[in-house]
Coordinates of C-alpha atoms in Angstrom, one line a residue:
Chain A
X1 CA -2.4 -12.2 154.0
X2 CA -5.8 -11.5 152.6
X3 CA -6.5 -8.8 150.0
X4 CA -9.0 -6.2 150.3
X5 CA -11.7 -7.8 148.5
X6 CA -11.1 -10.9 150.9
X7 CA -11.4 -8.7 153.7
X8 CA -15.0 -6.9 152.3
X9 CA -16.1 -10.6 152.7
X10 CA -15.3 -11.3 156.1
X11 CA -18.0 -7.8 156.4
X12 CA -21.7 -8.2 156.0
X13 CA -22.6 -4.6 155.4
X14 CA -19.6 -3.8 153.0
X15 CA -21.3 -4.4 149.2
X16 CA -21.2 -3.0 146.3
X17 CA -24.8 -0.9 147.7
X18 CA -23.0 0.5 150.3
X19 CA -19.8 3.2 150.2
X20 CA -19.4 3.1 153.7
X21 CA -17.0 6.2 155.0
X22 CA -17.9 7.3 158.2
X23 CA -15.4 4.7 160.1
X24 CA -14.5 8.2 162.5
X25 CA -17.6 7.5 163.8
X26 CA -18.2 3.9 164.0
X27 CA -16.7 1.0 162.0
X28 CA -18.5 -1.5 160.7
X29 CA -17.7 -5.2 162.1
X30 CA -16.7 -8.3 160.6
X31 CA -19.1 -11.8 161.0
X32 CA -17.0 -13.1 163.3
X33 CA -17.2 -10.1 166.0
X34 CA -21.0 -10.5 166.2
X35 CA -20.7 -14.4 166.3
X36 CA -18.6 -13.7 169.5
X37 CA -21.3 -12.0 171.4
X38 CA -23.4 -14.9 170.7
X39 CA -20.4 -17.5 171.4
X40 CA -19.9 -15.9 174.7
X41 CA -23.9 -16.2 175.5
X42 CA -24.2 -19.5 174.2
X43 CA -21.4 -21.0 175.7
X44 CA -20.0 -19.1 178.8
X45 CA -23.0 -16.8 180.0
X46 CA -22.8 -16.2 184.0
X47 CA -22.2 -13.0 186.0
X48 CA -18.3 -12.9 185.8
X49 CA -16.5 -12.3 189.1
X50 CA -18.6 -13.2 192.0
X51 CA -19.6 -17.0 191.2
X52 CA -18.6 -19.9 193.1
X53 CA -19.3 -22.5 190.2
X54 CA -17.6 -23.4 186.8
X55 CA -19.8 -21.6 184.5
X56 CA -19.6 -18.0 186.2
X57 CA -15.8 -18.9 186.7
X58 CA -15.5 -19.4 182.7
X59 CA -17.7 -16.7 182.3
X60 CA -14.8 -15.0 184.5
X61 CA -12.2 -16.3 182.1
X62 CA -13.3 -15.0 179.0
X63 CA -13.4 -11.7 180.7
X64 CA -10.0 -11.9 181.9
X65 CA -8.7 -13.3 178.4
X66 CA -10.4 -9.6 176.6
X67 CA -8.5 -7.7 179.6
X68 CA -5.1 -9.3 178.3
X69 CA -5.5 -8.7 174.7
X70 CA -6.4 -4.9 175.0
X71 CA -3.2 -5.5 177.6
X72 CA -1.4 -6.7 174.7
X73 CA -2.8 -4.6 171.7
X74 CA -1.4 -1.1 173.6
X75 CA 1.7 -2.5 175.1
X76 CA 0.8 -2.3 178.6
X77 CA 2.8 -3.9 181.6
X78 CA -0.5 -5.8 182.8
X79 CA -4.0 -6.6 182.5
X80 CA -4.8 -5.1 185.5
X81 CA -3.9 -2.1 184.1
X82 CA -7.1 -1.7 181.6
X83 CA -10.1 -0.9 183.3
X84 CA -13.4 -2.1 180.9
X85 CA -15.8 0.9 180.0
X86 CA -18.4 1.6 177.7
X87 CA -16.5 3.7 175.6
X88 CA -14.0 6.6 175.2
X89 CA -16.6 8.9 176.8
X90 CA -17.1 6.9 179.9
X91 CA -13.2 6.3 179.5
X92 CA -12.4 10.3 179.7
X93 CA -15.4 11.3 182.1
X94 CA -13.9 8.2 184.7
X95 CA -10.4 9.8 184.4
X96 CA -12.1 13.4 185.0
X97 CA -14.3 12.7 187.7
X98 CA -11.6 10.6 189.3
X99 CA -8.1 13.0 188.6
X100 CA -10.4 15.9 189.6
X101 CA -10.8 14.6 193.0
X102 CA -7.8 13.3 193.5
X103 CA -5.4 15.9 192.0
X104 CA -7.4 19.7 191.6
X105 CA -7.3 22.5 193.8
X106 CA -8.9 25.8 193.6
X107 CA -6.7 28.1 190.7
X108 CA -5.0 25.0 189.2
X109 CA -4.7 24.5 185.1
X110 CA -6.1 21.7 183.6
X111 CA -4.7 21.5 180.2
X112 CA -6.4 20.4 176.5
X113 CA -6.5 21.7 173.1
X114 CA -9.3 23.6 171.2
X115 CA -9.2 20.5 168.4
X116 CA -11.1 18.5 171.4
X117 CA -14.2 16.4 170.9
X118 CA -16.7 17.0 173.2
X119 CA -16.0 14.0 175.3
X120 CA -12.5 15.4 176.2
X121 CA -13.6 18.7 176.9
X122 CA -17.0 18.8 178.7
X123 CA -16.2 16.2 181.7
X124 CA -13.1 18.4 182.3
X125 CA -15.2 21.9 181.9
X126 CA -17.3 20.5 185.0
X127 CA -14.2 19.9 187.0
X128 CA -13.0 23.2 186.1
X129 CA -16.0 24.7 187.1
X130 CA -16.8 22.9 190.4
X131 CA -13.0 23.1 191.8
X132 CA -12.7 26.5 190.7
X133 CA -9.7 25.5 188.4
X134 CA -8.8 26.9 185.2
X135 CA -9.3 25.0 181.7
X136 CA -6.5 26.0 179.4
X137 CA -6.6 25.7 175.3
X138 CA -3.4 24.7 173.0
X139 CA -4.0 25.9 169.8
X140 CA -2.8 24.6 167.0
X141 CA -2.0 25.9 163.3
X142 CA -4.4 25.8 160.7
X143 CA -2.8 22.5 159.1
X144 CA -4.3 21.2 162.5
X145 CA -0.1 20.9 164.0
X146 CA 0.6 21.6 167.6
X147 CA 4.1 23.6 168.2
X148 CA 6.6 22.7 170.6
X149 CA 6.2 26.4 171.7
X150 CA 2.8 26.7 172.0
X151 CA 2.8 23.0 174.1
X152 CA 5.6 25.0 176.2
X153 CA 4.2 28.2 176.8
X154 CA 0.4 26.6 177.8
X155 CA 2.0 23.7 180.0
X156 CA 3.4 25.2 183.1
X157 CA 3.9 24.9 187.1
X158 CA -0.2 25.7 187.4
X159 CA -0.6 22.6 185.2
X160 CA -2.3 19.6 187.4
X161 CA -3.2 17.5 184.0
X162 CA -3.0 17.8 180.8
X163 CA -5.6 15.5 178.4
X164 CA -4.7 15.3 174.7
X165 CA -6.5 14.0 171.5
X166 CA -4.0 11.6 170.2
X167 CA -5.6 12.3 166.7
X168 CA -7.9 14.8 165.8
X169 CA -11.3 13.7 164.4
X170 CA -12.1 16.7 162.6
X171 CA -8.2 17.5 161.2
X172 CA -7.1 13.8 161.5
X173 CA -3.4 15.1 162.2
X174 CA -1.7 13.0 165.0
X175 CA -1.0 15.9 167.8
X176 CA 3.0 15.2 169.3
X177 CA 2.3 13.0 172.0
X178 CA 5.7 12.6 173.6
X179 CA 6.3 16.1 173.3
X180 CA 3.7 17.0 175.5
X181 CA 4.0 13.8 177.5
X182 CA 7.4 15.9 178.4
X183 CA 6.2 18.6 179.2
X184 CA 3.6 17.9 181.3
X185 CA 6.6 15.1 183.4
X186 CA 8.5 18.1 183.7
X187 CA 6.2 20.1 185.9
X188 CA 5.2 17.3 187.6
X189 CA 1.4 16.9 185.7
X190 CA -0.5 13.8 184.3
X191 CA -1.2 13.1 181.0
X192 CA -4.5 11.7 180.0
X193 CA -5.0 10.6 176.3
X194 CA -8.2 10.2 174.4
X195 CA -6.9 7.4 171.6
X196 CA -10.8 7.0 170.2
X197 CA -9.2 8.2 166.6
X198 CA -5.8 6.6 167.4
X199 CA -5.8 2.8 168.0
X200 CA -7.8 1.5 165.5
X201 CA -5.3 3.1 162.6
X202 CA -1.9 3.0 164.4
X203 CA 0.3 0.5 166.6
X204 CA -0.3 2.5 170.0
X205 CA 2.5 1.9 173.0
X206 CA 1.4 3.1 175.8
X207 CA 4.8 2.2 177.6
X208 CA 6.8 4.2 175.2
X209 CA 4.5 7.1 175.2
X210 CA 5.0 7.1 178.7
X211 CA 1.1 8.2 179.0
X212 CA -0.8 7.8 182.3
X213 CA -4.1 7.6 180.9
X214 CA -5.0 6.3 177.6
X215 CA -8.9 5.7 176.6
X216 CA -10.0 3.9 173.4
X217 CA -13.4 2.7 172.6
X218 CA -14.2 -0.8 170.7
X219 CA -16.8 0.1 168.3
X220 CA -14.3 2.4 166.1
X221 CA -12.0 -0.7 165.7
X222 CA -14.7 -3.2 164.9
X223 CA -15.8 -4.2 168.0
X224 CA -19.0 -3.9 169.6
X225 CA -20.6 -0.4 170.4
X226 CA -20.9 -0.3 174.6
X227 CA -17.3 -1.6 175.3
X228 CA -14.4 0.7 175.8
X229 CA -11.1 1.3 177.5
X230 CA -9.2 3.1 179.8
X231 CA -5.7 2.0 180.4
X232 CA -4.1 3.9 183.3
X233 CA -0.6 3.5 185.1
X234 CA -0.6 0.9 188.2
X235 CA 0.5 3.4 190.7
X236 CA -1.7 5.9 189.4
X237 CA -4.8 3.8 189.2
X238 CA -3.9 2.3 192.5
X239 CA -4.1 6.3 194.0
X240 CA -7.4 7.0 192.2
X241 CA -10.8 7.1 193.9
X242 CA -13.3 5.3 191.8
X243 CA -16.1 6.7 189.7
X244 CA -18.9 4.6 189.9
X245 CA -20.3 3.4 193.3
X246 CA -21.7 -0.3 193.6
X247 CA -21.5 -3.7 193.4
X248 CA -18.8 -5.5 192.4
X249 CA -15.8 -2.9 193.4
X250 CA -15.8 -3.0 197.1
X251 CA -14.7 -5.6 199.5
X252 CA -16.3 -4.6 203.1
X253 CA -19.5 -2.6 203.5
X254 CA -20.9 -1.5 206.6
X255 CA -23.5 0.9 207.3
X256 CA -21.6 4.1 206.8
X257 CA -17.9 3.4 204.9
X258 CA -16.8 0.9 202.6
X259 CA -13.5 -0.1 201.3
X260 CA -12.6 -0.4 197.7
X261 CA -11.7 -3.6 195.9
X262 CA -8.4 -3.7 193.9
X263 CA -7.8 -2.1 190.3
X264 CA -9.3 -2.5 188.2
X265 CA -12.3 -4.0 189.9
X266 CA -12.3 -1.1 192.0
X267 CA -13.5 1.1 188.7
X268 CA -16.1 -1.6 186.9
X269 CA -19.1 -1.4 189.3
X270 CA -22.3 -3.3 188.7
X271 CA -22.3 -6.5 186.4
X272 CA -19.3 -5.9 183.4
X273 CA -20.6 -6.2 179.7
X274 CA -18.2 -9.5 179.4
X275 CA -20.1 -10.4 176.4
X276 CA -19.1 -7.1 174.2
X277 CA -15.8 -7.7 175.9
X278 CA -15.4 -10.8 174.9
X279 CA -16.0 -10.0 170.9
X280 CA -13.6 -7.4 171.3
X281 CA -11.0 -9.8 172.1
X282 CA -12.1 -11.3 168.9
X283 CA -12.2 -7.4 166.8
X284 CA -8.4 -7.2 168.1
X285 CA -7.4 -10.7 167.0
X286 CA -8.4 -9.4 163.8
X287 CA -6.9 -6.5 163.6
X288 CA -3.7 -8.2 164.5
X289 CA -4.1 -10.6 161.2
X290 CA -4.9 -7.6 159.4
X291 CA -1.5 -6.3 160.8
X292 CA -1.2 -2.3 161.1
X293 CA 1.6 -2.5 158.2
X294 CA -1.4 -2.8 155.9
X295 CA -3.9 -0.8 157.5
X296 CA -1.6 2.1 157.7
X297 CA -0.3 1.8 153.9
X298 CA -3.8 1.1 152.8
X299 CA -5.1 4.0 154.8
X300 CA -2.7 6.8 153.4
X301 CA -2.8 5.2 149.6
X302 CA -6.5 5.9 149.6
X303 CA -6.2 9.7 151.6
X304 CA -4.1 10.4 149.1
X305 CA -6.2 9.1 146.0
X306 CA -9.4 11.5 148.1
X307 CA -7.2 14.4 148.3
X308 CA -6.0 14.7 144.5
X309 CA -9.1 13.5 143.3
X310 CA -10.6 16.9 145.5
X311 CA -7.7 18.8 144.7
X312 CA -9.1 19.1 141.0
X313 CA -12.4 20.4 142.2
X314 CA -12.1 23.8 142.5
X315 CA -15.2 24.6 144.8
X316 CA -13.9 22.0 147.6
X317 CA -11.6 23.0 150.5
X318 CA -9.9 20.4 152.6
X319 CA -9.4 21.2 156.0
X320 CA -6.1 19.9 157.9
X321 CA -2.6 19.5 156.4
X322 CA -2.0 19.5 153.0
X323 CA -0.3 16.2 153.2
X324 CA -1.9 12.7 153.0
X325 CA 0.4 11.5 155.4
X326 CA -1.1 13.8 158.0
X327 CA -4.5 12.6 158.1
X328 CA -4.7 9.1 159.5
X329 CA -7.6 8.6 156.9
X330 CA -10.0 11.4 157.7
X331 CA -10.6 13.9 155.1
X332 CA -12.7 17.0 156.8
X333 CA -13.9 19.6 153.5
X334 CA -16.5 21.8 152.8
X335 CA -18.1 22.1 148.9
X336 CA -18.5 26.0 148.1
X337 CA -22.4 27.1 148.2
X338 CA -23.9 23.7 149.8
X339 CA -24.3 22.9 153.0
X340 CA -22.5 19.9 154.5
X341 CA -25.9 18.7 155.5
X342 CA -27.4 18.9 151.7
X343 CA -24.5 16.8 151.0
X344 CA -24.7 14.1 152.9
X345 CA -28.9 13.6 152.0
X346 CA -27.5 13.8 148.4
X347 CA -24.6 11.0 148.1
X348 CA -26.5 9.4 150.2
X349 CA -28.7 8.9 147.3
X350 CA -26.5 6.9 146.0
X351 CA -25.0 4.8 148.7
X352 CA -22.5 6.7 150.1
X353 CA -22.2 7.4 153.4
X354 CA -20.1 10.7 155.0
X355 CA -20.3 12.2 158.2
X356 CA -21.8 15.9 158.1
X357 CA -22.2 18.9 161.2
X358 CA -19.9 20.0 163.8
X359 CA -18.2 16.6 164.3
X360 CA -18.8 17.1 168.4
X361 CA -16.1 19.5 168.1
X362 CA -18.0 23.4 168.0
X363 CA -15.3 24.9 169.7
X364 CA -13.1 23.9 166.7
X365 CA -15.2 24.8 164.3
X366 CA -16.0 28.6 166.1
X367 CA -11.5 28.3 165.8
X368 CA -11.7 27.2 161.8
X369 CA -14.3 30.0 161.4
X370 CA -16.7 27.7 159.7
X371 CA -20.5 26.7 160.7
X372 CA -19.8 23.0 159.4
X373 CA -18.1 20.7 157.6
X374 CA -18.0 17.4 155.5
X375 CA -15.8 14.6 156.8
X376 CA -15.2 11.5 155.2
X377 CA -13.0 8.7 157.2
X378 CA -11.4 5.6 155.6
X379 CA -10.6 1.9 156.9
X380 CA -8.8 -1.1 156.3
X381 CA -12.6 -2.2 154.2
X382 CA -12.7 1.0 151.7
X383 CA -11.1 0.8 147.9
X384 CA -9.7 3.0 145.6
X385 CA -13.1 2.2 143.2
X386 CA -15.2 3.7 146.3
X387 CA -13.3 6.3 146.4
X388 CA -13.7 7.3 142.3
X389 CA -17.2 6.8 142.6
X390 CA -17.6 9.6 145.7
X391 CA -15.2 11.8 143.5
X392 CA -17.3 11.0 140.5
X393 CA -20.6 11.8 142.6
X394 CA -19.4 14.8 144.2
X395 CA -18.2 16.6 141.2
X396 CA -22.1 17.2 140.6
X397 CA -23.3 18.0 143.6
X398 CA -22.9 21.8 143.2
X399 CA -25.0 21.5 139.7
X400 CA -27.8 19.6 141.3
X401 CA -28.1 22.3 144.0
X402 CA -28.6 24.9 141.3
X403 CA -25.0 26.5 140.7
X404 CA -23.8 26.0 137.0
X405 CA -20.9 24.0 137.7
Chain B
X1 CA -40.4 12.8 144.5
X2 CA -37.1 11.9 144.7
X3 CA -34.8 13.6 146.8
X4 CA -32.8 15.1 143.8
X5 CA -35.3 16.3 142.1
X6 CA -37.3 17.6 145.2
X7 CA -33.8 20.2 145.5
X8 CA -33.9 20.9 141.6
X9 CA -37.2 21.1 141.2
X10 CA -38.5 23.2 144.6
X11 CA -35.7 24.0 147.2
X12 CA -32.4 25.0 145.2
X13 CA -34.8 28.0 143.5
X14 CA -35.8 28.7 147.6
X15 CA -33.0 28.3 148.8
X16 CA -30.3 30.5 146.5
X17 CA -33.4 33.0 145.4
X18 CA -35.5 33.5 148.7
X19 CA -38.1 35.8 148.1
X20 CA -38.4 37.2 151.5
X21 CA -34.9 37.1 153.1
X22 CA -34.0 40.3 154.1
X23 CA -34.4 42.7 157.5
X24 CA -37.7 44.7 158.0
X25 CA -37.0 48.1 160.5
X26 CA -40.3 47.9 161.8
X27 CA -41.6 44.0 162.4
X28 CA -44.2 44.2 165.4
X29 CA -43.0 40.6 166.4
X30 CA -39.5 39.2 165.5
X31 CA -37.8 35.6 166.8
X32 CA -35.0 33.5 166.5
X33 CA -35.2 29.9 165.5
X34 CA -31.8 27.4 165.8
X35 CA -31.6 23.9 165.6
X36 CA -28.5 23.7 168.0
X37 CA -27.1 20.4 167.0
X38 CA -27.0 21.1 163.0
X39 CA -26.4 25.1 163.3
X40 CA -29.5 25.9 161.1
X41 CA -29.8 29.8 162.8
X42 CA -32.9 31.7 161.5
X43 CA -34.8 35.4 162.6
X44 CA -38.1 35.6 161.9
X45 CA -40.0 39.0 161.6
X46 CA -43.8 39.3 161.3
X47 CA -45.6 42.8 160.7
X48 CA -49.3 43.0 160.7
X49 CA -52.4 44.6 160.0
X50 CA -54.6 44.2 162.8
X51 CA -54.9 40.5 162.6
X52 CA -53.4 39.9 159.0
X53 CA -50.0 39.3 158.8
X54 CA -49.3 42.1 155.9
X55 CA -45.6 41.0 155.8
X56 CA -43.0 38.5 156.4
X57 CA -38.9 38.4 156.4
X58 CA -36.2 36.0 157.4
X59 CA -32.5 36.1 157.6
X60 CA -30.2 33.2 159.0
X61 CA -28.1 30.2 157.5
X62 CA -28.4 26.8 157.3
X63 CA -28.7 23.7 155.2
X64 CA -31.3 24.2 152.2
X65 CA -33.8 22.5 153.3
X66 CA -34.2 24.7 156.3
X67 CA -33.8 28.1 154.7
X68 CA -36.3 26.8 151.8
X69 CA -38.7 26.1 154.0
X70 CA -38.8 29.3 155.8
X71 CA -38.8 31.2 152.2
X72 CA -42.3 29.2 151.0
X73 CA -43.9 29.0 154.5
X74 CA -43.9 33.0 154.3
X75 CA -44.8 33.1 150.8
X76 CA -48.2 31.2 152.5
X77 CA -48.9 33.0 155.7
X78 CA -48.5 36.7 154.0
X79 CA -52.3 37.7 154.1
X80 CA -53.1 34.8 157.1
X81 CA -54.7 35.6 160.1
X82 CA -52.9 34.6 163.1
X83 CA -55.3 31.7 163.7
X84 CA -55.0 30.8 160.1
X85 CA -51.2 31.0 160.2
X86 CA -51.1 28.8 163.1
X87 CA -53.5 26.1 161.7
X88 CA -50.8 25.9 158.5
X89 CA -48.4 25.7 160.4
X90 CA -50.1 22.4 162.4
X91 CA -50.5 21.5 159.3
X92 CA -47.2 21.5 157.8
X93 CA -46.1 19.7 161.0
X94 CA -48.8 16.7 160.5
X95 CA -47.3 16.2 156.9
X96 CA -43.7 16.2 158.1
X97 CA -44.3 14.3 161.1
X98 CA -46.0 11.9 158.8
X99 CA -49.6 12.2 160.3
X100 CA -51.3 13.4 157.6
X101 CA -50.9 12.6 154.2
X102 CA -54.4 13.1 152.3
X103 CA -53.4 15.2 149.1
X104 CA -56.6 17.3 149.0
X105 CA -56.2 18.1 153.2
X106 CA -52.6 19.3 152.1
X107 CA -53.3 21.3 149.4
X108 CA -53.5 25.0 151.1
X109 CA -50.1 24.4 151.8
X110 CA -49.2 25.2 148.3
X111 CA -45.5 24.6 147.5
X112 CA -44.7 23.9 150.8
X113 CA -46.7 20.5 150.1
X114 CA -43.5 19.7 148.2
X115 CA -41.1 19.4 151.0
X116 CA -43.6 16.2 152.4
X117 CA -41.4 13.5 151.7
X118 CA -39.1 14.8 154.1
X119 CA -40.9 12.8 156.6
X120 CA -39.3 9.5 154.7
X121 CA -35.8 11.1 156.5
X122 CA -35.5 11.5 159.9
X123 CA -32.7 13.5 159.7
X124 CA -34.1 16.6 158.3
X125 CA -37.2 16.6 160.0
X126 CA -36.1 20.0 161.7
X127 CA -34.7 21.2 159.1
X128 CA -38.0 21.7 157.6
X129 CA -39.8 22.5 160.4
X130 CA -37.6 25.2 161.8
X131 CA -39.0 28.4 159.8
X132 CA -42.7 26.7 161.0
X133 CA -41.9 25.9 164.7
X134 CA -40.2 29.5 164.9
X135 CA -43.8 30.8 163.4
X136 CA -45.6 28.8 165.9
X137 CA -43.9 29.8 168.9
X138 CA -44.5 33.7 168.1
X139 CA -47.6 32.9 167.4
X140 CA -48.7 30.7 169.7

């Protein structure tokens, strides 16, 4: 089992110049996911799926090996149940595009929160808007927590499908999955589930969810950036027109129709990114290693050590729940009299780096009644000495801008 | 200068004293300015005296930088011509944009000259160029 200064090792851009803590919006990767890309174009480079000679077939291979292990690291039934993507996004705006066709009628509800990032609220505001449904908001409390009553009175018969955050980037509070998975069963809706926040922190079991859709991207959980997932439900999948039209996902052509190759070729058009795949593979083998015992436990110990530590300032507000526990390492404040913006040009003076604006969540800020906010997101990497130095730093912000204190 | 220093020495003063934030009840031109994807929201009204601009105000919120900027760019163009206002304000962009950088060239912009190593981070480029770009527009 390594310790965390073994694991800053294994990273290449986690120093002592660096305070990296903006892992909500991409992680950084270990030496030996970047070695993988080059493995895979070293030593197995050929356009998976369609070659009729050993290199394209191990090329094929290694493509197939990544599908199992994101398989594996959500608890799905079967490989053929992830479909590759280039990220959450392309995840969310697939299941839109794709659910809207198949399952929206004029005067239906499609059913998300008002914590949403963009990506799981514009792709279904288009499908709203061109089938003439309606788009429906949960709202939560202001410690970011969705009631059983407000999941019960906004999911009803009118309710087609209902997509969830499975953490909120902006609160970081882990919103009641199987609750709402219930709900939505009840009335006969599917539930799609944008994991971005989600998997890289927490064990995630799709099967006992009982989701239908669950997207995830690679680059928040040390993978490559332009690799993602979507993991759907066989039967589901199997009922679902595709998304993107083009090579690689049909099986006849003629002039005028086409039919569709099986899932989950029949959603991958056009050559796959094998390569990025590949090194994800090799991100989730270390994950696993890691385990999700530590990463957990080493999340929340350092949450915790953030919020005291901004508890004693008494010009910071923390947004979210006032528990550590509830915050799957994301801490989302605001200092009184600066600007989030000022903030992150000046601790980034001395290295450290926090995320700053609306988060891709304006509706949720317009809901929190602020313009913008600070956010500062932990990982398996960051140590309680980071974490003192940012408190140390931020304590005289406010004098630097001018105020006495 | 440093970053630091560039807020103690020039924009915290701007920023939490502005000179010229208020509303006028007469402006002969007024417009907003927003940078959409950071929130920095300003209205800019101009009054003049036949060409002169005799008088500036601003109101709006945003990041420092942005609302700084806006306070010495109208502490400049008060007593401009339009054409003069518009060539400082091509000006400011060259020096935040990084395409001009002669000291002596940049000197009519006063104060404002301050806010040039701006152009060193990307990320607030438009946070100083709002109150300016806002001008320009109107003006232009």
């Amino acid at each position: 089992m390594k310790n965390v200064n073994e694991i800053r090792a294994d990273f290449p851009l986690i120093n002592e110049k660096t305070v990296y803590f903006d892992n909500a919006a991409t992680t950084q990767r270990p030496a030996a996911v970047t070695a993988a890309i080059k493995e895979f174009y070293d030593n197995y480079n050929a356009n998976p799926l369609r070659g009729l000679y050993d290199l394209s077939s191990l090329a094929t291979e290694m493509y197939g090996k990544a599908r199992a292990a994101c398989a594996a690291f959500i608890n799905a039934k079967c490989a053929r149940e992830i479909i590759f993507t280039r990220n959450t996004t392309e995840s969310i705006n697939l299941a839109a595009y794709s659910l809207g066709e198949l399952l929206i009628n004029e005067g239906d509800n499609i059913v998300i929160s008002v914590s949403e990032h963009h990506s799981n609220l514009l792709p279904w505001q288009r499908v709203a808007k061109q089938k003439k449904a309606n788009l429906v908001f949960m709202e939560p409390d202001m410690t970011g927590l969705l009631s059983l009553d407000e999941i019960k009175s906004k999911i009803d018969l009118k309710t087609k499908i209902v997509s969830i955050g499975h953490v909120s980037n902006v609160w970081g509070r882990t919103n009641p999955i199987k609750e709402i998975v219930e709900a939505a069963h009840k009335v006969g809706a599917v539930v799609v589930v944008d994991g971005a926040q989600a998997a890289p922190h927490m064990k995630v079991d799709v099967r006992e969810l009982d989701v239908d859709l669950y997207a995830f991207s690679g680059h928040k959980m040390l993978g490559p950036m332009g690799i993602g997932c979507l993991y759907g439900k066989l039967d589901l999948l199997d009922k679902m027109p595709p998304f993107l039209m083009g090579g690689e996902m049909i099986e006849y052509v003629t002039r005028t129709d086409a039919t569709f190759a099986e899932i989950p070729h029949k959603f991958e058009a056009g050559t796959v990114n094998a390569a990025d795949a590949y090194a994800l593979n090799t991100a989730i083998g270390y994950i696993n290693e890691i385990g999700f015992d530590y990463i957990e436990n080493h999340e929340k110990q350092l949450t915790a050590r953030v919020m005291e530590g901004l508890s004693k300032n008494p010009y910071v507000t923390v947004y979210g729940s006032p528990d550590p526990e509830e915050h799957c390492g994301i801490v989302t404040f605001n200092l009184e009299g600066v600007h989030p913006h000022d903030l992150a040009s000046v601790l980034n003076d001395d290295g450290i780096c926090i995320r700053a604006g609306h988060h891709c969540a304006q509706p949720l800020m317009q809901f929190m009644g602020v313009g913008s906010t600070a956010r500062l997101s932990l990982y398996l990497y960051n140590t309680d000495e980071e974490v003192d130095f940012f408190l140390e730093k931020l304590s005289k912000v406010r004098n630097l801008m001018g105020y006495g204190s | 200068m440093d970053l630091k220093n560039l807020y103690r020495e020039i924009v915290n003063d701007h920023n939490l004293n502005p000179q010229h934030k208020g509303e006028m009840t007469d402006p002969d031109m007024e417009l907003r300015g927003v940078n959409p994807s950071c929130g920095d929201d300003i209205f800019l009204q101009l009054k003049f005296d036949g060409d002169k601009i005799s008088d500036a105000m601003f109101k709006g919120s945003g990041c420092a930088i942005s609302q700084a900027s806006v306070d010495m760019m109208i502490d400049n163009i008060i007593g401009l011509s339009k054409d003069e206002a518009l060539k400082q304000s091509a000006l400011f962009h060259s020096m935040i944009n990084g395409e001009v950088t002669d000291e002596e060239e940049l000197e009519e912009l006063d104060e404002a000259y301050y806010l040039k190593d701006v152009c060193h981070m990307p990320a607030r480029v438009k946070c100083a160029l709002l109150g300016w770009r806002t001008l320009k527009e109107m003006l232009g």
